[in-house]
Backbone as CSV, one residue per row, in Angstrom:
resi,resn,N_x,N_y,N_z,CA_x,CA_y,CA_z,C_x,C_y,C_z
1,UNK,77.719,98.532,102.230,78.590,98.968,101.174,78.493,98.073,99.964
2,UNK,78.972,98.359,98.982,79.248,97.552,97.712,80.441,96.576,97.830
3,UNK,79.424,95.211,98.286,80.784,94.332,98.145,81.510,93.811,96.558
4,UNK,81.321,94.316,95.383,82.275,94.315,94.683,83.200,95.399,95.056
5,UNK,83.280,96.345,95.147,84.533,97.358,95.793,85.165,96.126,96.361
6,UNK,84.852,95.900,97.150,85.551,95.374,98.537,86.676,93.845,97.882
7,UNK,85.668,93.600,96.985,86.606,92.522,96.555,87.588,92.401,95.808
8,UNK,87.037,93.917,95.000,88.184,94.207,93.933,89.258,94.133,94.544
9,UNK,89.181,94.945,95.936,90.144,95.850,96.192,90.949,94.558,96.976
10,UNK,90.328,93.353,97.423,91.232,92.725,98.025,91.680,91.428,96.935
11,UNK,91.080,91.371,96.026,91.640,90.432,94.824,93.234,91.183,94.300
12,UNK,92.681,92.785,93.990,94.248,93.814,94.140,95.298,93.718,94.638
13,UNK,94.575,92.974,95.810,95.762,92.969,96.768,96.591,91.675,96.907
14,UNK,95.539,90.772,96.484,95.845,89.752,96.772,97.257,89.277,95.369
15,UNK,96.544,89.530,93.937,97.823,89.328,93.276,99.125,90.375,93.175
16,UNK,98.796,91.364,93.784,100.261,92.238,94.471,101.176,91.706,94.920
17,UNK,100.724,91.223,96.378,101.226,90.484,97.407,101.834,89.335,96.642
18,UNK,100.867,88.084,95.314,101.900,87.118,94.767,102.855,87.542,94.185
19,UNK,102.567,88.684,93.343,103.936,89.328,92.885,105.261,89.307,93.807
20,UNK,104.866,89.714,94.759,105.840,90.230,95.845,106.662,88.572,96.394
21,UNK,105.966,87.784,96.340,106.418,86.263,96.826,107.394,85.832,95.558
22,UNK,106.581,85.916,94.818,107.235,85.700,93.476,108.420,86.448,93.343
23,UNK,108.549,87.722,93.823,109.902,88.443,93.213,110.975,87.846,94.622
24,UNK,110.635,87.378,95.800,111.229,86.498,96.664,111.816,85.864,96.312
25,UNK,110.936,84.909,95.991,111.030,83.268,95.676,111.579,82.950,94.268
26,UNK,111.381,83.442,92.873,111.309,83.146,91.576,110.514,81.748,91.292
27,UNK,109.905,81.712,91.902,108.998,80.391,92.246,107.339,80.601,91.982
28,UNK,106.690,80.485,90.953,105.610,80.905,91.278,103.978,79.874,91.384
29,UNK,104.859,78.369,91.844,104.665,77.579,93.179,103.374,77.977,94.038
30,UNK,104.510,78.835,95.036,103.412,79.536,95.863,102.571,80.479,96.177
31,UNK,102.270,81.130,94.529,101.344,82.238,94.227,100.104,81.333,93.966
32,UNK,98.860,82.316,93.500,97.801,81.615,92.810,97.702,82.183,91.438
33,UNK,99.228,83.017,90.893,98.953,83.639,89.625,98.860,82.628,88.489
34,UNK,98.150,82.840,87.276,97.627,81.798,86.475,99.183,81.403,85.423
35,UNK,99.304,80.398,84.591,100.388,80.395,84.046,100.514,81.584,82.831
36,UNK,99.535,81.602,82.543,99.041,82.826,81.224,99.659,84.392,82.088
37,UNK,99.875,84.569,83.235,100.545,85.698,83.225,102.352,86.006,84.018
38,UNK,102.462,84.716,83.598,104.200,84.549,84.577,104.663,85.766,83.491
39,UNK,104.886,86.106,81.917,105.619,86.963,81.845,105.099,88.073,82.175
40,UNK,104.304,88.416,81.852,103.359,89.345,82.428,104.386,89.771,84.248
41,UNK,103.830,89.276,84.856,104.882,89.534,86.185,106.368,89.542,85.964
42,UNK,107.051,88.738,85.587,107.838,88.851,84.999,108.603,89.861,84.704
43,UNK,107.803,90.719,83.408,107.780,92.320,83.323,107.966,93.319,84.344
44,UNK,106.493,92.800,85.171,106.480,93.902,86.239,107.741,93.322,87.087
45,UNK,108.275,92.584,87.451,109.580,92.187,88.530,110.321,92.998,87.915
46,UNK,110.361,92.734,86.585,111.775,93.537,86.159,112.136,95.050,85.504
47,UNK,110.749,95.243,86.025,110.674,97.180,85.474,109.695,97.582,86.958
48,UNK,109.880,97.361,87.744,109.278,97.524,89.511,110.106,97.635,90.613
49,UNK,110.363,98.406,91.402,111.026,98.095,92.583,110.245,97.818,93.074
50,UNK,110.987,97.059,94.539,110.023,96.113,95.219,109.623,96.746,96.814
51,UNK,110.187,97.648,96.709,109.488,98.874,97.700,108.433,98.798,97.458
52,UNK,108.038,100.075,96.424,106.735,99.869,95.471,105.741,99.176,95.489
53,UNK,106.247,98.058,95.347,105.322,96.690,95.054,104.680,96.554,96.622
54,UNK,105.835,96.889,97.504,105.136,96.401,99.032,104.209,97.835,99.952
55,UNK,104.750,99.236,99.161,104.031,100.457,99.424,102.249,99.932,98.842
56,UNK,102.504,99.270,97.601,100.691,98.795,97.380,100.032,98.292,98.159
57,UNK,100.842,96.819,98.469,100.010,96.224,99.418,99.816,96.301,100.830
58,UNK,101.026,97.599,101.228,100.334,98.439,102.362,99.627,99.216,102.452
59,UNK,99.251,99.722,101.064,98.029,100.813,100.990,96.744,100.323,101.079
60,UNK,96.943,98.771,100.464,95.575,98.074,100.017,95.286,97.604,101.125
61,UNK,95.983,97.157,102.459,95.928,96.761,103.374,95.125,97.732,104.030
62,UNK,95.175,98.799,104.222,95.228,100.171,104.952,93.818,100.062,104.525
63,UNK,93.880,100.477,103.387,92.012,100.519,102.363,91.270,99.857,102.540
64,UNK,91.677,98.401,103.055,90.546,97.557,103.373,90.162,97.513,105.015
65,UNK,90.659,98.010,105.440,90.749,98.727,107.305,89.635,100.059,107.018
66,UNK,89.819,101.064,106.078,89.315,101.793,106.325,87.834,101.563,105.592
67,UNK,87.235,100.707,104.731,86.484,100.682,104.208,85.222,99.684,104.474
68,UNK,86.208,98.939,105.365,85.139,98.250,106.715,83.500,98.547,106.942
69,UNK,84.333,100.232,107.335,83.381,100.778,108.561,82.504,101.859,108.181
70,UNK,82.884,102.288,106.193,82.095,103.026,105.272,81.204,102.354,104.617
71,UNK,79.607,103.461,104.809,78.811,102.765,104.492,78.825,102.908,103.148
72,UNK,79.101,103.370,102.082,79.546,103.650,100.402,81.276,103.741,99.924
73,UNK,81.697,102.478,100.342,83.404,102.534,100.058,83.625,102.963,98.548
74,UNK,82.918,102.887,97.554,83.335,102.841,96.258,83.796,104.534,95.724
75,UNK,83.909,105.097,96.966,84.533,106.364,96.486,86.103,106.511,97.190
76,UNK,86.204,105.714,97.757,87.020,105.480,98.919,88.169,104.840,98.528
77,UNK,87.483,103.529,97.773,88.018,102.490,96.868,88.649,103.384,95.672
78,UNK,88.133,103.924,94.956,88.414,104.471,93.698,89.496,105.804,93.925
79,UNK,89.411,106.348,95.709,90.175,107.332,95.177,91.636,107.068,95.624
80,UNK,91.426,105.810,96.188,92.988,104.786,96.877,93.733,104.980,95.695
81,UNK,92.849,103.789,94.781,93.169,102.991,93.675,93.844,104.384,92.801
82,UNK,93.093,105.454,92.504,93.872,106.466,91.611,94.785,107.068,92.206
83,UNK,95.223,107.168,93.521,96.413,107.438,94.048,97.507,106.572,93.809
84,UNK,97.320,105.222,94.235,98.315,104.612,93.751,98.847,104.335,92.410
85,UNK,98.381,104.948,91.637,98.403,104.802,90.047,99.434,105.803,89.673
86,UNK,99.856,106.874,90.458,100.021,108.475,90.463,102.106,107.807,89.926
């Protein structure tokens, strides 16, 4: 498969998930988000429910389970990604 898909999709996930610590914590300590985007999150904390926020990174979770075991994920990847956009 195309391991850029694969990474996108778990880099996606990965600053989701800090979001999600971050809207925990108000601490963003224990994220790896850069300082250049605290308002940036910020924003999203405060115009996001945090359902939402955790429906992503169960989808992205899910996506990277299913994309394992496809030998061309980048359609797979792309049609996650435009669902969750919806």
């Amino acid at each position: 498969g195309d391991p850029n898909n694969t990474d996108f999709e778990k880099e996606l996930c990965r600053y989701v998930l800090d979001i999600c610590k971050y809207y925990y914590t108000r601490n963003f300590d224990s994220t790896l988000i850069p300082p250049d985007f605290y308002n940036i999150v910020k924003e999203i904390i405060d115009t996001s429910d945090i359902e939402f926020l955790l429906d992503i990174v169960d989808s992205l979770n899910k996506l990277d389970n299913r994309i394992r075991f496809d030998g061309n994920p980048k359609y797979v990847v792309e049609s996650e990604i435009i669902i969750l956009c919806r």
